[in-house]
XYZ file of N, CA and C in Angstrom:
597
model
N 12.922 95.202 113.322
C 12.424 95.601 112.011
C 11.074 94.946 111.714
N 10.975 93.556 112.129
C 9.358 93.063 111.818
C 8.493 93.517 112.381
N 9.012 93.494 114.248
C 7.784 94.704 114.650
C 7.474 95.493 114.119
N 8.348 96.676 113.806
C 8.048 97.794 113.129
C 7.340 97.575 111.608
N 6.896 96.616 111.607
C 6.594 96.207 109.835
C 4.618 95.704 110.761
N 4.921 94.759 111.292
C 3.913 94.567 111.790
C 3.182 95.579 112.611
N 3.367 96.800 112.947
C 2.781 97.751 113.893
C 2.265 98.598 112.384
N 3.195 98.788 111.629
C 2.470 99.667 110.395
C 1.558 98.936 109.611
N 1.706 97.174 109.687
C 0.194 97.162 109.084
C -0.807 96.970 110.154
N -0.558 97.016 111.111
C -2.060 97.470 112.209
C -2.368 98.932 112.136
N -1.479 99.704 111.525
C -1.773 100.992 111.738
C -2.759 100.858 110.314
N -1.980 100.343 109.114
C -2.816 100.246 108.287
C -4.236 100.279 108.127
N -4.594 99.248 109.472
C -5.765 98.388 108.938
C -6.864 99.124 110.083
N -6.531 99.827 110.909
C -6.833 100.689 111.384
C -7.539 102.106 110.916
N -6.852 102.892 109.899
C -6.807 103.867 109.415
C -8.050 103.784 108.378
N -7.125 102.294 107.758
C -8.372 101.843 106.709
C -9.810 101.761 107.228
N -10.332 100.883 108.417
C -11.481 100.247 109.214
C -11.786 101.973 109.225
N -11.307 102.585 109.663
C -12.096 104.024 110.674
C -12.342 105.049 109.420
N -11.653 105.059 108.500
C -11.650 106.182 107.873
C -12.051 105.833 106.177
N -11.004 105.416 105.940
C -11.211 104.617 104.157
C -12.408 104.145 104.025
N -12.230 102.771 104.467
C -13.257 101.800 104.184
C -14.226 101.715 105.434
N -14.988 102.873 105.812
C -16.222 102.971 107.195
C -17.105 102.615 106.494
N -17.347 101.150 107.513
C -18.471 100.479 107.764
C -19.772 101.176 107.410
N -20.393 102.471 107.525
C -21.064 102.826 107.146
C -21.705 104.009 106.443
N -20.196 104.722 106.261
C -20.171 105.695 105.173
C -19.343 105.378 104.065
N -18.990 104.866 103.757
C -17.724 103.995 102.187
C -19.099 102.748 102.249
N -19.103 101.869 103.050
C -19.953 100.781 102.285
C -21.341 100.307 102.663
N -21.812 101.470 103.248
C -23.365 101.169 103.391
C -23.663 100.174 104.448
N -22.833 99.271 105.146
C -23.428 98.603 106.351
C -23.864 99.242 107.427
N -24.764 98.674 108.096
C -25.084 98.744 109.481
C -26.403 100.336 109.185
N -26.829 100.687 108.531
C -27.835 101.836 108.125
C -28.983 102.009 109.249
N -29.032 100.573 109.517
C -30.454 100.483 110.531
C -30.228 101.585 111.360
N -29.201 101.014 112.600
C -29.000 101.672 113.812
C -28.390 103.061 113.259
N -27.858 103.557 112.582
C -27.022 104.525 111.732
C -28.282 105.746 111.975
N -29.546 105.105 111.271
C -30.689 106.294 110.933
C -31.617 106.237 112.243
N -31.663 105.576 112.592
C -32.666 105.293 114.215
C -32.333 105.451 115.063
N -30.622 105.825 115.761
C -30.411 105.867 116.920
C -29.786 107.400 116.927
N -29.818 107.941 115.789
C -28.878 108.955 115.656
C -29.287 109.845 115.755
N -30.767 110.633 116.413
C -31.616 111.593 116.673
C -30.803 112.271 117.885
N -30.204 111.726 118.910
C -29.685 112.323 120.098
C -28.278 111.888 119.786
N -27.329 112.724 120.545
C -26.018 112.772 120.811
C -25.857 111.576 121.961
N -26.404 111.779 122.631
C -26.087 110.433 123.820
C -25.886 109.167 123.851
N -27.894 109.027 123.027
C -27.641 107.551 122.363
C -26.750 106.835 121.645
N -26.592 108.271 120.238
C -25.940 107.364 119.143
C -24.120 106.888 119.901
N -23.955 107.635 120.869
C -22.788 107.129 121.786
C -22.675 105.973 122.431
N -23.773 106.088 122.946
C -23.546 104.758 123.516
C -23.824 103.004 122.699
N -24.818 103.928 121.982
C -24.933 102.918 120.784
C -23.355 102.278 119.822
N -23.008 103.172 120.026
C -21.771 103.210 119.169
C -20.579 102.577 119.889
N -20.628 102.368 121.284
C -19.857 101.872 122.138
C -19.961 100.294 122.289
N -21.722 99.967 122.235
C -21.944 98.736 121.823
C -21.511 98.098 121.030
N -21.700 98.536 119.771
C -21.252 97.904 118.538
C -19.949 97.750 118.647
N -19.294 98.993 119.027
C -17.829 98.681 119.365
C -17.243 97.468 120.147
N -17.831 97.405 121.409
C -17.458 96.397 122.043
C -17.998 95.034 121.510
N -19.079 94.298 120.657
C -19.440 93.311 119.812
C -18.146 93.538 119.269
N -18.152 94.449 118.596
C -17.522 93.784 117.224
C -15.647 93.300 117.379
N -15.120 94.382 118.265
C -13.955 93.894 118.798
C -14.103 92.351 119.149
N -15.457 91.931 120.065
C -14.732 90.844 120.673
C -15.306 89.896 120.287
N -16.324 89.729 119.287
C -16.701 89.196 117.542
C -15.549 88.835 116.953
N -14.894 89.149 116.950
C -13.587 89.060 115.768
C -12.963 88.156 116.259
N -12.443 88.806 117.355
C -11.417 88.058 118.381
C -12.236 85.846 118.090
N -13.112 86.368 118.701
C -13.605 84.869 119.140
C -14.115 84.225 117.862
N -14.889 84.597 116.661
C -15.160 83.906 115.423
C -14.031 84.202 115.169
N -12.868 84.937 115.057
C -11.468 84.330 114.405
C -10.786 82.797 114.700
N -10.984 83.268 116.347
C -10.240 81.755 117.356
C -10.857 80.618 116.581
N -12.580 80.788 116.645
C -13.055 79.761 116.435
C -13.602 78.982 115.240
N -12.709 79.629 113.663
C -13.048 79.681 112.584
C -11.521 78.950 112.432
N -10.185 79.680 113.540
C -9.069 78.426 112.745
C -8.533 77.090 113.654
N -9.803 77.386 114.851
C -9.462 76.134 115.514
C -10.348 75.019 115.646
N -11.696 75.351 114.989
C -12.860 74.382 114.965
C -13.293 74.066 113.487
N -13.338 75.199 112.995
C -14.060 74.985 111.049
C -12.817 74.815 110.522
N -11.971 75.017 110.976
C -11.101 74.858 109.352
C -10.207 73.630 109.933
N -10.051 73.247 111.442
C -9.726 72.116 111.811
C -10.217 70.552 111.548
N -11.819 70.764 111.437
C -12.836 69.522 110.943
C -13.369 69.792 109.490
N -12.982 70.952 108.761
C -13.111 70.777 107.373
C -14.740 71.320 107.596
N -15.211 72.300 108.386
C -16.486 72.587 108.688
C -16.817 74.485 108.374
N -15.605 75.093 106.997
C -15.799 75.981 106.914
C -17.298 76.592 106.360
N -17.996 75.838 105.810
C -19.381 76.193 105.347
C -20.139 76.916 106.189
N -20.149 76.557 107.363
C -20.769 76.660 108.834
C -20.487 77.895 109.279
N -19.281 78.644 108.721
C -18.734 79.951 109.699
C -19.926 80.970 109.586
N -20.909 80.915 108.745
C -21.858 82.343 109.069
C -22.678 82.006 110.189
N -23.157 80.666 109.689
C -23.839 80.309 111.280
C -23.326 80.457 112.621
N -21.723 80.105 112.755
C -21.579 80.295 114.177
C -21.357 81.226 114.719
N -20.714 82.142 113.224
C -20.354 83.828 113.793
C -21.641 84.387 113.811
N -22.760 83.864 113.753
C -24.166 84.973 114.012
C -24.767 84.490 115.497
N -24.345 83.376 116.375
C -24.540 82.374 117.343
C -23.633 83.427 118.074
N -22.200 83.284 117.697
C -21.263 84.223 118.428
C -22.049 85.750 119.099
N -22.185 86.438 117.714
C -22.909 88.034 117.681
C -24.314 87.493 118.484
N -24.802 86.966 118.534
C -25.702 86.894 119.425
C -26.188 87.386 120.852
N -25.297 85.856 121.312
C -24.685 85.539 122.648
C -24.115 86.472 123.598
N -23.009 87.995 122.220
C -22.401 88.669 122.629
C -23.592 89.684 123.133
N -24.420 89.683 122.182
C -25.601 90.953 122.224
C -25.983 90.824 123.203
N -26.439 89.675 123.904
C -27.122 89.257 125.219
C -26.748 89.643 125.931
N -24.908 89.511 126.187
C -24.321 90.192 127.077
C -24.508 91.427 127.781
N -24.179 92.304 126.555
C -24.171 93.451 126.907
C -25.561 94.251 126.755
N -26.673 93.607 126.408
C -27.713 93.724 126.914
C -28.151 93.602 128.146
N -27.823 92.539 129.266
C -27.804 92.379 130.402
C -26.621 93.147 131.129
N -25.517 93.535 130.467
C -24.524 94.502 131.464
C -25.411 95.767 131.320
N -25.856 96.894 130.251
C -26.908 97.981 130.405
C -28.007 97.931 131.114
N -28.931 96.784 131.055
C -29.810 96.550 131.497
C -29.415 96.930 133.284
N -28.362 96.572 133.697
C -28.084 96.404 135.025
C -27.373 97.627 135.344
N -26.363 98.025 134.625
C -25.525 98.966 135.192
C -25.805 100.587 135.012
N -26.720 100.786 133.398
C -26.782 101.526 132.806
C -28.467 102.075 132.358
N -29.277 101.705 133.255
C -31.111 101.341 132.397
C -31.429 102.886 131.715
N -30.848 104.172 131.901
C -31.268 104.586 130.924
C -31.141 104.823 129.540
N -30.134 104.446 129.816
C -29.215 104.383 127.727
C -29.669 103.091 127.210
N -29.976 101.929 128.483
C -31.091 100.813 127.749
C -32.040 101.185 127.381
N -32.802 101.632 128.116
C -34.141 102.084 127.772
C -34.260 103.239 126.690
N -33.083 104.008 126.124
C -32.886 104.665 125.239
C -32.440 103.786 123.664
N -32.032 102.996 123.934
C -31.724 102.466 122.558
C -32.215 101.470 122.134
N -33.907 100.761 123.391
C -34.644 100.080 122.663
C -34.251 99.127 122.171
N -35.300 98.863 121.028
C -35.109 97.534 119.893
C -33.899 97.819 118.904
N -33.301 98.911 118.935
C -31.870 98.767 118.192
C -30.809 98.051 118.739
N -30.729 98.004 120.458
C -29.865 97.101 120.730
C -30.112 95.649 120.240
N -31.112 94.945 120.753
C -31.130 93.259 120.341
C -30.942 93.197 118.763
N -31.079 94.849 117.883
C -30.918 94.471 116.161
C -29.239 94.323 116.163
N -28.797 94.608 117.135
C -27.009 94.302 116.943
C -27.031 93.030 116.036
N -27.308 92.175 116.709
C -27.235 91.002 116.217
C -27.354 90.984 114.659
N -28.250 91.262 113.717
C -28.820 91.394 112.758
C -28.249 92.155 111.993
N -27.218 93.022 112.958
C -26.910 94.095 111.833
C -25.553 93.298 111.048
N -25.792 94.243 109.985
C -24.745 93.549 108.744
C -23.218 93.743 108.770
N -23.354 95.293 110.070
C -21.721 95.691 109.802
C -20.856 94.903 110.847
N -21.499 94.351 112.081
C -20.974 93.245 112.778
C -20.561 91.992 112.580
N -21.669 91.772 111.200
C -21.275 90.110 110.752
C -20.740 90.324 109.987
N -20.452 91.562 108.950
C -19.324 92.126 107.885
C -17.846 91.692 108.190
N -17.782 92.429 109.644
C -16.172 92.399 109.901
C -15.704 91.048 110.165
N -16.822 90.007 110.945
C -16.320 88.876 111.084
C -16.135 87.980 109.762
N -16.711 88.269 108.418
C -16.598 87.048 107.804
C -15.399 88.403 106.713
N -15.454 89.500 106.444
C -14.423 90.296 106.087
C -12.626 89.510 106.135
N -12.745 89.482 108.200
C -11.592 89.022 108.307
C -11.030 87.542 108.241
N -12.499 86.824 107.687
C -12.392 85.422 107.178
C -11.361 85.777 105.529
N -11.953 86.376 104.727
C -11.955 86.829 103.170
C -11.274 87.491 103.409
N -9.970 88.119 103.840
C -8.668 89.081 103.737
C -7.123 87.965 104.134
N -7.788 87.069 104.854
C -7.239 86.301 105.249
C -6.238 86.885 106.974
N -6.905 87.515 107.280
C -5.708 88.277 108.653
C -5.893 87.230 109.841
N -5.082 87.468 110.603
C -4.737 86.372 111.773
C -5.584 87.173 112.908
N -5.641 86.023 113.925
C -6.546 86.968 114.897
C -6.465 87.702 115.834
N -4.650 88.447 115.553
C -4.503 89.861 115.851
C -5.015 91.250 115.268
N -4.767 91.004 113.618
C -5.065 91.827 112.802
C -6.744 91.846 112.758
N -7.460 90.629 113.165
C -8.894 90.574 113.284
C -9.041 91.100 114.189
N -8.765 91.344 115.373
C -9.424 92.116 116.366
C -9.017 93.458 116.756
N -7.748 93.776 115.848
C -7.349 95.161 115.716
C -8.706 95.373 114.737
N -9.063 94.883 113.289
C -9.639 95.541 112.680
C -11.291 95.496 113.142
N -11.577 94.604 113.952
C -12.687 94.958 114.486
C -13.080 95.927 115.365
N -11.985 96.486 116.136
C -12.297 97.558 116.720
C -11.982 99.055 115.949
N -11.101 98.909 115.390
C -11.282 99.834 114.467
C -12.412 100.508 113.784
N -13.018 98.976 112.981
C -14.077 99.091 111.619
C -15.676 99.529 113.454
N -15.637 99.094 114.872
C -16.166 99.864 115.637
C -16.401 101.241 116.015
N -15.098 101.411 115.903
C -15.187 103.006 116.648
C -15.236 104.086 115.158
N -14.737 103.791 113.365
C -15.546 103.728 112.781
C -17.457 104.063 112.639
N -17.797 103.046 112.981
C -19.342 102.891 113.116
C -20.012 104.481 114.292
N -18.867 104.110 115.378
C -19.700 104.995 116.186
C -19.078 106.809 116.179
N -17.702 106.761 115.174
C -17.755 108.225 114.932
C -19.025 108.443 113.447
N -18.978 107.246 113.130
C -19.687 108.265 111.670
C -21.564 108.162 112.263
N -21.678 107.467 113.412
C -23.106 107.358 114.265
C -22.942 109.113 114.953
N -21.438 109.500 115.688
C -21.732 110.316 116.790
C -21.963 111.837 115.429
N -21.201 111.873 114.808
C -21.161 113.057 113.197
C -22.178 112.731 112.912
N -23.208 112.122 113.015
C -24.810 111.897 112.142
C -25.177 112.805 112.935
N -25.218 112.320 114.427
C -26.315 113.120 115.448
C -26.331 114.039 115.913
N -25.038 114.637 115.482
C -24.336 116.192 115.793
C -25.186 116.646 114.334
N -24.828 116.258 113.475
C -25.944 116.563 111.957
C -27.453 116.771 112.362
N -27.853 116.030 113.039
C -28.931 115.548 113.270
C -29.898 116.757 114.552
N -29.274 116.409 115.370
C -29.331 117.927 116.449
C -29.431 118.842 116.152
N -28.565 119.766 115.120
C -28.137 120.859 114.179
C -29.745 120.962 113.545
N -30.091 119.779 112.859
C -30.942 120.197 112.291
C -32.607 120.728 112.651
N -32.449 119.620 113.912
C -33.887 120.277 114.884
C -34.051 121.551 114.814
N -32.969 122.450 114.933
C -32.930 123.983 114.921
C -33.426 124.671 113.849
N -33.005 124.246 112.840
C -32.708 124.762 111.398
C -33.926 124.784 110.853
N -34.576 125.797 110.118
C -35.398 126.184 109.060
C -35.571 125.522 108.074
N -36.331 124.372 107.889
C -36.056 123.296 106.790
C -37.731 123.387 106.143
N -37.689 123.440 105.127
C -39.392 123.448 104.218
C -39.882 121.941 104.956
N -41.559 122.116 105.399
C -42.222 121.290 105.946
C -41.916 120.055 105.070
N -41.798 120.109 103.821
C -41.625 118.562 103.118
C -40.532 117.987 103.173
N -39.510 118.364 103.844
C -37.965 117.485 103.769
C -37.858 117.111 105.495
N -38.347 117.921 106.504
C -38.663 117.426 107.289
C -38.618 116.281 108.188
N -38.159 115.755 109.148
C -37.914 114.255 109.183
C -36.732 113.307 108.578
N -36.958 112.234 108.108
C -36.364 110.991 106.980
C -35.572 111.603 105.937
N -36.493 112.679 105.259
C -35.915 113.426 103.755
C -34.665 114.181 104.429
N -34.212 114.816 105.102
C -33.628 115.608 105.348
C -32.101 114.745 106.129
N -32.555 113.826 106.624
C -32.104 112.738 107.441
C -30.926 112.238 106.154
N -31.800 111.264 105.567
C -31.068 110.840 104.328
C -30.303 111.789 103.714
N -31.088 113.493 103.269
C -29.813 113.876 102.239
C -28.601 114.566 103.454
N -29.070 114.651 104.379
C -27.203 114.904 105.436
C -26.731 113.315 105.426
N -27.073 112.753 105.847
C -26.180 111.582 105.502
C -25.290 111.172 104.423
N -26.236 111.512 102.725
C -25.260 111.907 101.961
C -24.276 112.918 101.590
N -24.494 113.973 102.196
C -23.198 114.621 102.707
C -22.499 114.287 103.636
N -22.654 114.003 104.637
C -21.366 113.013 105.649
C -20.685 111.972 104.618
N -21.382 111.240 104.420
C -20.514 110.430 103.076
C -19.968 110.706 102.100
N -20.056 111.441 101.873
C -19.168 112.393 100.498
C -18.506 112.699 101.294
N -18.150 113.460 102.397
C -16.868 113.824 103.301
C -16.344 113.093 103.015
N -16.553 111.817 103.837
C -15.996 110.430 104.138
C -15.335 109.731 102.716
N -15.767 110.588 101.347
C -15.208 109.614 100.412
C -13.968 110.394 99.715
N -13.709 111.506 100.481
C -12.467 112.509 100.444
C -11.428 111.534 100.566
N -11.444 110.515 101.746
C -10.398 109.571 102.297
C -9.963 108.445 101.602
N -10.652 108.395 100.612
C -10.368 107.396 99.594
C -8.958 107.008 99.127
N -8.393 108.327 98.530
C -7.209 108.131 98.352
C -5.503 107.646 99.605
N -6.401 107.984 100.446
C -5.474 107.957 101.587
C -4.981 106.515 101.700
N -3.171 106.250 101.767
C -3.386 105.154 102.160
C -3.152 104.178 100.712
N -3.190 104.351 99.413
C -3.317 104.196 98.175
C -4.447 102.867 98.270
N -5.423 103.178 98.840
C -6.549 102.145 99.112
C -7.290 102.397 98.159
């Protein structure tokens, strides 16, 4: 019976991360890479795979190391600093795994990859699952979640986005203008889900 209690609130927090409460259609994080990488279908994929993989294993490790080092020496002040040291380190990573395995989706996503680091919806989830209080199962369930999140409402931009290259749009909306107001329609989708969930 507890399993089954504990599997429905991962399902919970799941449902919530990807759908309810998305990282960047419900609460505005992570916009950078959101509007800059989302011109092609490919990129914003793989882009979206990145973040995914940060932020899963972001969680995981500023969880470990938020209840076995800061809150062990009374050094919770410190947790933004080390979880941005963490997101870093991680960025590097998988900057050097593309770089090696993958150079054209590196060379496709540019200076948005090293902005991982910087971005807000990565350091969101880690200090999020500081402030909900979840253990660092439920943290790294919801980090991959509040990931793949990021990179469906990235891969639905660029399918938006593609669509629109085609499309007959007056020379002045063009670009950015046009960019922004589909985005606010993807988000209004996205705020259909609100109720779901009694969230």
């Amino acid at each position: 019976m507890e399993a089954l209690s504990r599997l429905g609130s991962l399902m919970t927090i799941t449902i919530s991360a990807l759908l309810v409460k998305n990282f960047v259609l419900s609460q505005f994080l992570g916009i950078c890479p959101f509007l800059g990488v989302s011109k092609k279908l490919s990129t914003a994929t793989g882009m979206g795979f990145a973040v995914t993989f940060v932020m899963t294993i972001a969680s995981l490790v500023t969880r470990l190391l938020y209840n076995r080092l800061l809150v062990t020496y009374g050094l919770e002040y410190l947790q933004t600093i080390l979880f941005i040291l963490v997101i870093a380190a991680l960025v590097q990573l998988v900057e050097i795994i593309l770089k090696k395995f993958v150079p054209p989706l590196y060379r496709a996503l540019g200076i948005y990859l090293p902005l991982i680091t910087t971005n807000c919806a990565v350091l969101g989830v880690a200090l999020l699952n500081v402030d909900v209080g979840y253990d660092v199962l439920e943290s790294t369930v919801y980090g991959f979640a509040a990931g793949l999140g990021f990179t469906l409402a990235l891969v639905l931009f660029a399918g938006v986005r593609e669509k629109l290259e085609y499309s007959n749009i007056p020379e002045s909306f063009k670009g950015l203008p046009i960019a922004l107001i589909s985005a606010a329609f993807v988000s209004l989708a996205f705020f259909g889900f609100q109720g779901l969930l009694g969230i």
